[in-house]
Coordinates of C-alpha atoms in Angstrom, one line a residue:
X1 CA 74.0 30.8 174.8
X2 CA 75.7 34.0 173.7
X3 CA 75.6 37.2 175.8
X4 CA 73.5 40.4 175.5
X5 CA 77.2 41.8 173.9
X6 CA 77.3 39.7 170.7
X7 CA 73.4 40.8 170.7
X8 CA 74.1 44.0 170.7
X9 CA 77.2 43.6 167.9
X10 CA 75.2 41.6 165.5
X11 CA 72.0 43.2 165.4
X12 CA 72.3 46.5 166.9
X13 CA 75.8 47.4 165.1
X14 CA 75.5 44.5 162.1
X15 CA 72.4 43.6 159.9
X16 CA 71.2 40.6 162.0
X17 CA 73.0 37.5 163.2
X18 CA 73.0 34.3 160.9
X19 CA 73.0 30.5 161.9
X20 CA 76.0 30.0 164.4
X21 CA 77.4 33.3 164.3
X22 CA 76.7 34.8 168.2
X23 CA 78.6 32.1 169.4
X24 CA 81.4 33.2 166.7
X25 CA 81.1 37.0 167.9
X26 CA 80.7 36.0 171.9
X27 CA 84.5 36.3 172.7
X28 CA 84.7 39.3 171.7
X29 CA 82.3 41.4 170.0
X30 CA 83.6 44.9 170.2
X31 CA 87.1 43.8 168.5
X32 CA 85.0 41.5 166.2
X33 CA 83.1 45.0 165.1
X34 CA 86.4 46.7 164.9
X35 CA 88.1 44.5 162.8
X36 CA 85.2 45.2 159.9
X37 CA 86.9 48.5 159.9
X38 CA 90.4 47.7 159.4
X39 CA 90.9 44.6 157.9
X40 CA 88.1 44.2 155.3
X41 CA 87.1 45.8 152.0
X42 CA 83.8 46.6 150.9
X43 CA 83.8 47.3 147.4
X44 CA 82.3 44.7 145.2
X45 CA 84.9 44.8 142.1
X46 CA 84.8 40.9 142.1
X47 CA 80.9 41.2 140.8
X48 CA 82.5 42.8 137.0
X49 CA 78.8 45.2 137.7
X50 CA 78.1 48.2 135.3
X51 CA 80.5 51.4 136.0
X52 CA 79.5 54.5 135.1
X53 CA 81.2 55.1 131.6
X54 CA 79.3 52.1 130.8
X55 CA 76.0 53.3 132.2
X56 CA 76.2 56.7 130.3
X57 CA 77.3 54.9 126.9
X58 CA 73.8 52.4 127.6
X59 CA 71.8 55.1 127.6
X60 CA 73.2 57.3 125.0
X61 CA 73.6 54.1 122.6
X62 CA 69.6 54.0 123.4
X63 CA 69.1 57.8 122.5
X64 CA 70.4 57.0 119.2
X65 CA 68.7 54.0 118.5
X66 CA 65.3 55.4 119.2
X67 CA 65.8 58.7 117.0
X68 CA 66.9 56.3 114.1
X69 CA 63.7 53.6 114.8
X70 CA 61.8 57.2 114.8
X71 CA 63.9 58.3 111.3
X72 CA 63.2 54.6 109.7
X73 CA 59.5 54.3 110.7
X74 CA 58.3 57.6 109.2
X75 CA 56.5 58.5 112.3
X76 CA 56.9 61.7 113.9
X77 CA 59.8 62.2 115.9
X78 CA 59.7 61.7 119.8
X79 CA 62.9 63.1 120.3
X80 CA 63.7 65.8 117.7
X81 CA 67.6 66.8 119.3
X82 CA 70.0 66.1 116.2
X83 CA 71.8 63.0 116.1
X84 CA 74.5 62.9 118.9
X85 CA 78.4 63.9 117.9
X86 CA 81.0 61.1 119.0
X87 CA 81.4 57.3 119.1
X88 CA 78.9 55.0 120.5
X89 CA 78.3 51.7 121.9
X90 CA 80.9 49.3 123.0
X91 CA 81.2 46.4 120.2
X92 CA 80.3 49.2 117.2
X93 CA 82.0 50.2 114.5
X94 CA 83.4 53.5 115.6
X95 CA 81.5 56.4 113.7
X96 CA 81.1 60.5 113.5
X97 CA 78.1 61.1 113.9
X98 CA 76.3 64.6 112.6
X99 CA 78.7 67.2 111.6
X100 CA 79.5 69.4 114.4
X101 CA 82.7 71.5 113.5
X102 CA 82.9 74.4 115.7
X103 CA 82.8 74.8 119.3
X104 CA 79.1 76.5 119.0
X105 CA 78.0 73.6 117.3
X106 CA 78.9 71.2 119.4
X107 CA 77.2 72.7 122.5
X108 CA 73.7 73.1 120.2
X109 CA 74.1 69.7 120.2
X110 CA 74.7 68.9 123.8
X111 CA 71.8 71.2 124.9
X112 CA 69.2 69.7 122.5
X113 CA 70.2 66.5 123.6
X114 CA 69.7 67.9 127.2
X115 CA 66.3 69.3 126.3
X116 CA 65.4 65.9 125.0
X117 CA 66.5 64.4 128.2
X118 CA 64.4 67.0 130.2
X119 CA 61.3 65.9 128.3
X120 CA 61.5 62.4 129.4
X121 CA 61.8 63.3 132.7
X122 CA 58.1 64.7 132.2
X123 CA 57.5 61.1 131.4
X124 CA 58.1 59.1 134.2
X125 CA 60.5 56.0 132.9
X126 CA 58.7 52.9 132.6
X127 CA 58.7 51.1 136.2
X128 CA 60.1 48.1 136.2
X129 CA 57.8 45.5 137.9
X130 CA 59.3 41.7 138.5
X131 CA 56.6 39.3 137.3
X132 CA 57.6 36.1 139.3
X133 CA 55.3 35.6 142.1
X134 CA 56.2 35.2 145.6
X135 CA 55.9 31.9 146.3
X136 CA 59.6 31.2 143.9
X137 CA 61.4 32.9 146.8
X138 CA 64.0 30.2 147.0
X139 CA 64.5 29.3 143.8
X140 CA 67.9 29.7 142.3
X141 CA 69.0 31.8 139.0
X142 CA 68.1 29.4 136.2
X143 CA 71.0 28.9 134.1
X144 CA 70.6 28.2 130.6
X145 CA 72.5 25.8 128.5
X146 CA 70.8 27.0 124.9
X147 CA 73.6 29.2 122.7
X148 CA 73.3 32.7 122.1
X149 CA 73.4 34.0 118.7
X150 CA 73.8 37.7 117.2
X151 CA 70.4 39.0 116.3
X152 CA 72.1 42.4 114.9
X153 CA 71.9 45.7 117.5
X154 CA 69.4 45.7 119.7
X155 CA 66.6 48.0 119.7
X156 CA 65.6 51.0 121.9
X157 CA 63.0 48.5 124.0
X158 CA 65.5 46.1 124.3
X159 CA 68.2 48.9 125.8
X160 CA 66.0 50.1 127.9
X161 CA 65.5 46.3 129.5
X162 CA 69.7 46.3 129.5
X163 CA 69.1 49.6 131.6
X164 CA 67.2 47.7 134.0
X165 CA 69.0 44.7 134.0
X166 CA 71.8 46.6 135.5
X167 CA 70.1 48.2 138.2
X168 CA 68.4 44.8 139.2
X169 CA 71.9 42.8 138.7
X170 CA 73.4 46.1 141.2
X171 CA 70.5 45.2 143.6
X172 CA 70.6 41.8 144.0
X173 CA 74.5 41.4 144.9
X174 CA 74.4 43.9 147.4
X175 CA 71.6 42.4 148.9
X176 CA 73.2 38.9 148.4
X177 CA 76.9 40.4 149.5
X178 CA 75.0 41.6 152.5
X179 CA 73.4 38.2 153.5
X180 CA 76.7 36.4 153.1
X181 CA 79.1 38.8 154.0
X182 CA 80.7 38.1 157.5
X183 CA 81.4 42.1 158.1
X184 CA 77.8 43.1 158.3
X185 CA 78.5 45.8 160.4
X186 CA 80.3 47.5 157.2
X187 CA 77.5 46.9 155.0
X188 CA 75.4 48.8 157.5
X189 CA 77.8 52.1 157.4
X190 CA 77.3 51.6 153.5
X191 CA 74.1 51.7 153.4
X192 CA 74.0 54.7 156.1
X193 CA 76.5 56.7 153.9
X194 CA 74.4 55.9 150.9
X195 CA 71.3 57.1 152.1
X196 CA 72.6 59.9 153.3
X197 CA 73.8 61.1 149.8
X198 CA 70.6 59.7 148.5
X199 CA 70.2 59.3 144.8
X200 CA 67.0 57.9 143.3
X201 CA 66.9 56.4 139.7
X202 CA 63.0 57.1 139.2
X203 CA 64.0 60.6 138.5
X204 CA 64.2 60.0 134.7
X205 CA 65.7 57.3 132.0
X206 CA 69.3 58.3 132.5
X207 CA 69.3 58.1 135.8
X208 CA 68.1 54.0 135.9
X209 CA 71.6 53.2 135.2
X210 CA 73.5 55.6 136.6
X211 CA 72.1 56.0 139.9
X212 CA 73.4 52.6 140.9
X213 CA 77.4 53.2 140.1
X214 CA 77.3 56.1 142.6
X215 CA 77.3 54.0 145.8
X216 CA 79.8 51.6 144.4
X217 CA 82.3 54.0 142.7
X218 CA 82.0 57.0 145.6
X219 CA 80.6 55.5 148.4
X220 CA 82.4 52.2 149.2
X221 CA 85.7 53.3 148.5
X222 CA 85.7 56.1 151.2
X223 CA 83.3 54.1 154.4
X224 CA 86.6 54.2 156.9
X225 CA 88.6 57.5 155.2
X226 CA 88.5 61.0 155.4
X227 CA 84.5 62.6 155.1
X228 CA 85.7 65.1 152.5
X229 CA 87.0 62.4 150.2
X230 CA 83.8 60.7 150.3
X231 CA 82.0 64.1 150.4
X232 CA 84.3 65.0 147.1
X233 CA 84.1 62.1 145.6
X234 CA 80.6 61.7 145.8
X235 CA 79.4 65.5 144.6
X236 CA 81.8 65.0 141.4
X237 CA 80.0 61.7 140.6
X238 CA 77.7 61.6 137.7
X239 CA 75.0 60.0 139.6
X240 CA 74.7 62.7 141.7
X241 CA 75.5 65.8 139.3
X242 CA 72.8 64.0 137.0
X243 CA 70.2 63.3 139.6
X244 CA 70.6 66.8 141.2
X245 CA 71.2 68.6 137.7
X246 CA 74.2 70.3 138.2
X247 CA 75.3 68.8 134.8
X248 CA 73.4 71.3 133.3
X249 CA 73.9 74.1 135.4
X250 CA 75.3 77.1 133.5
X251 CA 76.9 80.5 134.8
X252 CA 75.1 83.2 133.7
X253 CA 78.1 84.9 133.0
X254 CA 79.5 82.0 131.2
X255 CA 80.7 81.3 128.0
X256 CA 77.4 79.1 127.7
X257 CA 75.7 80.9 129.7
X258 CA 75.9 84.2 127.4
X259 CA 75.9 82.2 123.9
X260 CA 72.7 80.4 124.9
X261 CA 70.8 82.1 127.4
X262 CA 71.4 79.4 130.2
X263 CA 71.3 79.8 133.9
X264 CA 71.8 78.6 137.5
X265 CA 70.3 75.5 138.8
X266 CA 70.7 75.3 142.9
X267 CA 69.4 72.0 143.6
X268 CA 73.2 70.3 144.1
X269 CA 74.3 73.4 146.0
X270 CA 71.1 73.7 148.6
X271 CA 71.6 69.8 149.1
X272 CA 75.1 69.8 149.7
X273 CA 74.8 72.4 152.4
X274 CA 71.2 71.4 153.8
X275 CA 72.0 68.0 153.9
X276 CA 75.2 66.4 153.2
X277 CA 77.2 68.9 155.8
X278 CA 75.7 71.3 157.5
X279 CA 72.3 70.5 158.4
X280 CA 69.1 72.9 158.3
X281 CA 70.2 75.6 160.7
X282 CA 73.9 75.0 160.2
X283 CA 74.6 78.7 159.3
X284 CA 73.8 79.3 156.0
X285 CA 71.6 81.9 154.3
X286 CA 69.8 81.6 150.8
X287 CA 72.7 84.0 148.8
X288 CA 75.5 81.2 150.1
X289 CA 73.3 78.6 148.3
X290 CA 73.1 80.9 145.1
X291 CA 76.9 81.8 146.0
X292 CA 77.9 77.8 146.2
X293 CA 76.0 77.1 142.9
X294 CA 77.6 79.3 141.3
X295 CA 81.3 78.3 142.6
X296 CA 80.2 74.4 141.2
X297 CA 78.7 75.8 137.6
X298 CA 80.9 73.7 135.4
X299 CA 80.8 70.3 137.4
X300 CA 79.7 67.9 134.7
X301 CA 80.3 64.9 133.3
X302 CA 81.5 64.1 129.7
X303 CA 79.3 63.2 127.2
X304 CA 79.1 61.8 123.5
X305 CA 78.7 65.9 122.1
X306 CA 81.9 67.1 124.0
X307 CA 84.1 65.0 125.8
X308 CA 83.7 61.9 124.1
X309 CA 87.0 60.7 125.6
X310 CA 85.8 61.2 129.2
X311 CA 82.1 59.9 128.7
X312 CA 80.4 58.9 132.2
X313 CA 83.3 60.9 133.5
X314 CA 83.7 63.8 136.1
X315 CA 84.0 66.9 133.5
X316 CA 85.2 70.3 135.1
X317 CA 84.1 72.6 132.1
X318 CA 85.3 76.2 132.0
X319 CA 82.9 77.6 129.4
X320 CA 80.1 76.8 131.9
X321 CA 82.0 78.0 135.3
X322 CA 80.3 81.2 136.1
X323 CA 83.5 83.4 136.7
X324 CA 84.0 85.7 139.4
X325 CA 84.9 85.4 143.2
X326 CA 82.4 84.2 145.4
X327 CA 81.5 84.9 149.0
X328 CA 80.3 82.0 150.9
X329 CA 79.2 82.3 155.0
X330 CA 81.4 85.5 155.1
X331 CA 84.7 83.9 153.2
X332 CA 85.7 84.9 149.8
X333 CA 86.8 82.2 147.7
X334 CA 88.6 83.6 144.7
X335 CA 87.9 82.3 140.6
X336 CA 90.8 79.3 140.7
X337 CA 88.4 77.3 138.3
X338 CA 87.9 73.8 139.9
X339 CA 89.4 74.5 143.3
X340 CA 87.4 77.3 143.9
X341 CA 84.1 74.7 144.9
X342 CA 87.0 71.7 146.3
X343 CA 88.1 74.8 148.9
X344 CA 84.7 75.5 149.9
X345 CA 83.6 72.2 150.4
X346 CA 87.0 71.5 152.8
X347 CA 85.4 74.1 155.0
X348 CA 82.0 73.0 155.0
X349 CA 83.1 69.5 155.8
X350 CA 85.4 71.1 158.8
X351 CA 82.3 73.7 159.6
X352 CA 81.6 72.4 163.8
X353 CA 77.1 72.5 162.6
X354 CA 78.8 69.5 159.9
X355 CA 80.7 67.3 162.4
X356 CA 77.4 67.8 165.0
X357 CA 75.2 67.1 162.0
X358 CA 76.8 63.9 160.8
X359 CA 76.9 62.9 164.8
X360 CA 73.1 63.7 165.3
X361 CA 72.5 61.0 162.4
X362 CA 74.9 58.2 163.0
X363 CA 73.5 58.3 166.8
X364 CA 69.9 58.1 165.3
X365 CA 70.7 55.5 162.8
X366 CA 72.2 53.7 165.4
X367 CA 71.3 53.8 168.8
X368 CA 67.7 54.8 168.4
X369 CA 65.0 57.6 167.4
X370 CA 66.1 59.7 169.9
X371 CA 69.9 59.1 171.1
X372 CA 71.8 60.6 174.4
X373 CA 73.1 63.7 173.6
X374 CA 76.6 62.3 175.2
X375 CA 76.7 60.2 172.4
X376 CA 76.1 62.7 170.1
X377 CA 78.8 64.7 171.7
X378 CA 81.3 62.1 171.6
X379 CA 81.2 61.4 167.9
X380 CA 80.9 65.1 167.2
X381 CA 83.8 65.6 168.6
X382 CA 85.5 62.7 167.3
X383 CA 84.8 63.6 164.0
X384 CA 86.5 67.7 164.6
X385 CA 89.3 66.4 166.3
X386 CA 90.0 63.9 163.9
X387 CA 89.6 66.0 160.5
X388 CA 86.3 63.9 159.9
X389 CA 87.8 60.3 159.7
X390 CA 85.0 58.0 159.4
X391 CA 87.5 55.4 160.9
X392 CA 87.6 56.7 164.1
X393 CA 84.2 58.1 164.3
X394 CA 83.3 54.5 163.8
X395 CA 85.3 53.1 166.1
X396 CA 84.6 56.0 168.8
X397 CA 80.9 54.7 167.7
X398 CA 81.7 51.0 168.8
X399 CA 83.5 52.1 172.1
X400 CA 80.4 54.6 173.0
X401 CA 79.3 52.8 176.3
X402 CA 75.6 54.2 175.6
X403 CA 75.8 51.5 172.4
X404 CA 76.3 48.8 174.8
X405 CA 73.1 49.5 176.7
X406 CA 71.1 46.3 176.5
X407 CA 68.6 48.1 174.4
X408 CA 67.5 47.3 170.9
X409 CA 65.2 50.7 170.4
X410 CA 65.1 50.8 166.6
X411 CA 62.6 49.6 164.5
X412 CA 64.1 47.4 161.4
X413 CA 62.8 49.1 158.1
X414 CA 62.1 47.2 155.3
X415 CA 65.8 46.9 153.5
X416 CA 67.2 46.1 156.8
X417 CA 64.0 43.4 157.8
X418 CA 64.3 41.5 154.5
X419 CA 68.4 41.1 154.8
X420 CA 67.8 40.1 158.4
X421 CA 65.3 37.5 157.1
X422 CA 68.1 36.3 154.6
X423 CA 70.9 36.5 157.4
X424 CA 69.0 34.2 159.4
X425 CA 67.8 32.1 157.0
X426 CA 70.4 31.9 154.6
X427 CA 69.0 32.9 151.6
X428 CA 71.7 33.6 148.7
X429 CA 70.5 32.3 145.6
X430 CA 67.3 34.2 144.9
X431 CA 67.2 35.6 141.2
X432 CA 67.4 39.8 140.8
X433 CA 64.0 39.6 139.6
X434 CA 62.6 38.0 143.0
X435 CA 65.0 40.6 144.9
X436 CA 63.7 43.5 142.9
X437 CA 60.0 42.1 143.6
X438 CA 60.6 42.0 147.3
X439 CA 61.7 45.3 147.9
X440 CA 59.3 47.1 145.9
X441 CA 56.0 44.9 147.5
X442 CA 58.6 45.9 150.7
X443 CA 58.2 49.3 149.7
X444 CA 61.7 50.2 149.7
X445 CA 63.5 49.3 146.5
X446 CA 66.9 50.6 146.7
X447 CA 68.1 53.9 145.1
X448 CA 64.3 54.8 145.4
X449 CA 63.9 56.8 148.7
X450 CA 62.3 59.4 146.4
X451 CA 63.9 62.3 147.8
X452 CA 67.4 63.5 148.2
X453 CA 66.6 63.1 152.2
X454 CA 67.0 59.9 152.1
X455 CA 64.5 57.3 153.2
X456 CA 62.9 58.1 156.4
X457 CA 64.9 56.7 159.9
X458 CA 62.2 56.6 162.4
X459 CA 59.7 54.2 163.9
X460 CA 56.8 56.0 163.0
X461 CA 57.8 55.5 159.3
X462 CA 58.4 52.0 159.3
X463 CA 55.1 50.9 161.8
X464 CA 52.5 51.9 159.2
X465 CA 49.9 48.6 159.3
X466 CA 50.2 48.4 155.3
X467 CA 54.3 47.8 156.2
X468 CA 53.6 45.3 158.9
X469 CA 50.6 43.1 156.4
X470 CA 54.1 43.2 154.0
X471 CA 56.2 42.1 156.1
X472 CA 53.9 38.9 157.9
X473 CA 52.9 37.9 154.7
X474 CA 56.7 37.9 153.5
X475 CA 57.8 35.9 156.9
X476 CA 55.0 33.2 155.6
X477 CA 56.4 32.6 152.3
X478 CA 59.8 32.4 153.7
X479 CA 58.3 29.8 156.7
X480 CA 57.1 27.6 153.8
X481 CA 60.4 27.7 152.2
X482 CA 62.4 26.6 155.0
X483 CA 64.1 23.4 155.1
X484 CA 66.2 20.7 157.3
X485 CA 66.6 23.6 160.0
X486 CA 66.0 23.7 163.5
X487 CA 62.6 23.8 165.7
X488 CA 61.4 27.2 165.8
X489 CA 61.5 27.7 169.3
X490 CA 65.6 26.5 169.0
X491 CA 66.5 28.5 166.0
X492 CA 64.9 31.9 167.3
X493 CA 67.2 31.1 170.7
X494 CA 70.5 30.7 168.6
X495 CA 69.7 33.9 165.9
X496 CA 68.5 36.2 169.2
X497 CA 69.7 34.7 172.2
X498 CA 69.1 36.3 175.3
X499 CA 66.7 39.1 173.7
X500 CA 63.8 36.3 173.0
X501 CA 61.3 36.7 175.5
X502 CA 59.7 33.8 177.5
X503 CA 56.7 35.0 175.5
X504 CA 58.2 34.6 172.1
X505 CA 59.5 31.3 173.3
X506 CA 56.3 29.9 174.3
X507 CA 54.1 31.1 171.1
X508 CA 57.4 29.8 168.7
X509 CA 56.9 26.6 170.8
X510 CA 53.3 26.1 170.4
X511 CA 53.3 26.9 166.8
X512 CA 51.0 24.0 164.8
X513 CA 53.6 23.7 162.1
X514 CA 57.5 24.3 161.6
X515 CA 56.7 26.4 158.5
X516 CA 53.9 28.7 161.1
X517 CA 56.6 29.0 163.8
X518 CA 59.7 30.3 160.9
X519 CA 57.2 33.0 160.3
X520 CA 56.2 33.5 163.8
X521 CA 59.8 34.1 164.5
X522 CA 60.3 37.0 161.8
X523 CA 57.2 38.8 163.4
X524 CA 58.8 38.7 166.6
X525 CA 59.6 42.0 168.0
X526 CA 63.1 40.9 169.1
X527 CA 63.5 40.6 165.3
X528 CA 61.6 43.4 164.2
X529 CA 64.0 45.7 166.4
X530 CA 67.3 46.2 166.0

């Protein structure tokens, strides 16, 4: 039987231990953690998913096609912006579209187009709902032999499924990369990193694909480097200058500012400080938030009216950057255009109420609701003396002796109960549609959490009797489903060794059927905690 260490390294560090794999960790778990840091990837270029220039051009080439269904069918116009300037579509014929000439012209256009975009987002975008019940859990990804053949361009319905195809494609191979993956303990700092620069794609239509590319393209690349490359990379990204507005927000001593009447929009600025780096209390006052936002007017992204070239792309525009030095928590950053933000951000990400900040989460993520303040210590000052690299902070975070406890405080939430499900059970082959379906009857969909917080990380969030119903009647489907595997009682003893009570034992033992007894085993509270 494996020890309470390989335990603690595959549940407590990782996202749950699959068939076998203790007595793999057993020799040595800390160096089998630490080794997920140094000698694997975790991006997911192999999977060929949607990247962001992509994403933009799917929803722009569905902007156009529902103003020319609106044109064609004589009905008034939903979406009265004029017809967007630039080349569309991957696979079109490349075409100019409207006659925008001058500089003023082509803005018009990019703010009616942004005015049309800020009407949908009074209309929620159509939730996407997975119709295949249940009880098709294991069944693979049909695969169909019948040839496809060109039905002309598709219409604004059928871009709008494409949309959602892409963030249920994203979904289900980082849920199926995290079942299979042998590095589990990476996937869990992704997933920590990506909550806490929360995006969520309910926000409007544009956001459904672009949400997605955020945690791939800005997230992934940066889990063991420095913080303010991840912090950088991930404040430049159009997922989060689109979720959090900042594509739109205008000087008001701008070039666009003054032409149009446009102004400030805080929301990336207050959520950069308030949450990202400092923390609420970290020193900040309401005119550094107004001071920051205006330092980061002109952070955008390109877009089919200006910037065609760099579409999906980070944009730094100088007719929107509100110009002028700015004083932010007592330092004055002068107008250098794009580095005037970059500089700022540096010293937030340096600022001592960051590094505890970042420490207060990753001990609460990790160790439980309420950690030892030693611990928190230690990785704060890991992460100052280190210049914020997340490499060391992780691996301070494995050698913490307060991780090695014996103790497995945390309550799974739903995301991290459903890939501990698959981990143990093996299940890889499930269609995006079933994955989606899960997590939203799990009540955590991905890229969902609803607020730029992130989803909630304590017990009293995840312990709701509506959560628990979820997740027995979920453990039942995946008890009937199980196959050629291993008594209960046996297989709960390999996946959680010497965690599983004489109590769980006994009731996994005296189940009346193997299917009973799999479920049984997911209810568990050594499996339910972490």
């Amino acid at each position: 039987m494996a020890d309470i260490d390989a335990l603690t390294a595959a549940h407590r560090f990782g996202m749950g231990a699959r068939l076998g794999e203790l007595d793999t960790i057993a020799p040595d778990p800390a160096n089998w953690l630490n080794a997920q840091l140094t000698d694997v990837s975790s991006t997911l270029e192999q999977f060929n998913l949607i990247d962001s220039t992509a994403a933009l051009t799917l929803f722009f080439d569905y902007l156009e096609t529902k103003r020319q269904e609106d044109r064609d069918s004589d009905a008034p116009v939903a979406m009265d912006a004029p017809v967007l300037a630039g080349t569309m579509g991957a696979g079109k014929n490349k075409r100019t579209i409207g006659g925008a000439k001058n500089k003023r012209a082509r803005y018009t256009a990019f703010f009616d187009t942004v005015s049309t975009i800020k009407r949908q987002e009074q209309m929620q975008p159509p939730k996407r709902r997975a119709s295949t019940p249940i009880n098709t859990i294991s069944s693979p990804k049909a695969q169909s032999d019948e040839p496809i053949f060109y039905q002309g361009p598709p219409t604004s319905d059928e871009l709008i499924e494409q949309m959602y195809e892409s963030l249920t494609d994203d979904i289900a191979v980082r849920t199926q990369f995290a079942t299979t993956t042998p590095a589990s303990f990476r996937e869990r700092l992704v997933r920590f990193w990506s909550d806490h620069f929360s995006i969520d794609f309910n926000k409007n239509l544009i956001t459904v694909p672009t949400a997605l590319t955020m945690e791939r393209e800005a997230i992934r690349p940066h889990v063991t480097g420095k913080f303010y490359d991840m912090l950088v990379a991930v404040e430049s990204h159009q997922g989060m200058l689109l979720y959090l507005d900042n594509w739109t927000s205008f000087g008001p001593n701008s070039w666009a500012g003054l032409q149009f009447g446009l102004g400030l929009n805080e929301n990336l600025a207050r959520e950069t400080l308030e949450l990202h780096t400092l923390g609420v209390g970290g020193g900040y006052s309401q005119d550094d938030i107004i001071e920051y936002a205006k330092a980061i007017t002109g952070w955008t992204i390109g877009n089919p009216n200006v910037n065609q070239d760099q579409l999906g792309q980070f944009v730094f525009d100088p007719l929107f950057h509100e110009p002028g030095t700015r004083t932010i928590m007592g330092k004055s950053y002068p107008d250098t255009g794009i580095t005037q933000a970059l500089t700022a951000l540096q010293d937030f990400a340096r600022h001592p109420s960051t590094a505890n900040h970042i420490a207060r989460k990753l001990a609460a993520h990790f160790h439980s609701d309420t950690p030892p303040q030693s611990l928190i210590d230690r990785l704060s000052q890991v992460f100052t003396d280190t210049d914020g690299d997340l490499l060391q902070v992780s691996l301070a975070l494995v050698a913490a002796p307060e991780m090695w406890d014996n103790q497995f405080l945390k309550l799974r939430n739903s995301e991290e109960f459903l890939i501990a499900a698959y981990r143990a059970f093996n299940f890889a082959t499930l269609t995006p549609e079933v994955y989606f379906y899960l997590f939203e009857v799990m009540a955590q969909i991905p890229f969902s959490a609803g607020s730029p917080a992130g989803w909630p990380d304590d017990e009293a969030s995840w312990a709701s009797s509506s959560v628990i119903a979820a997740r027995l009647n979920l453990a039942v489907q995946i008890g009937q489903n199980i196959e050629n595997a291993p008594l209960p009682p046996d297989y709960a003893t390999d996946i959680l060794g010497p965690i599983l009570s004489t109590n769980s034992f006994d009731i996994l033992a005296g189940a009346f059927t193997k299917a009973q007894g799999y479920a049984l085993m997911l209810m568990t509270p050594e499996l339910q905690r972490r």
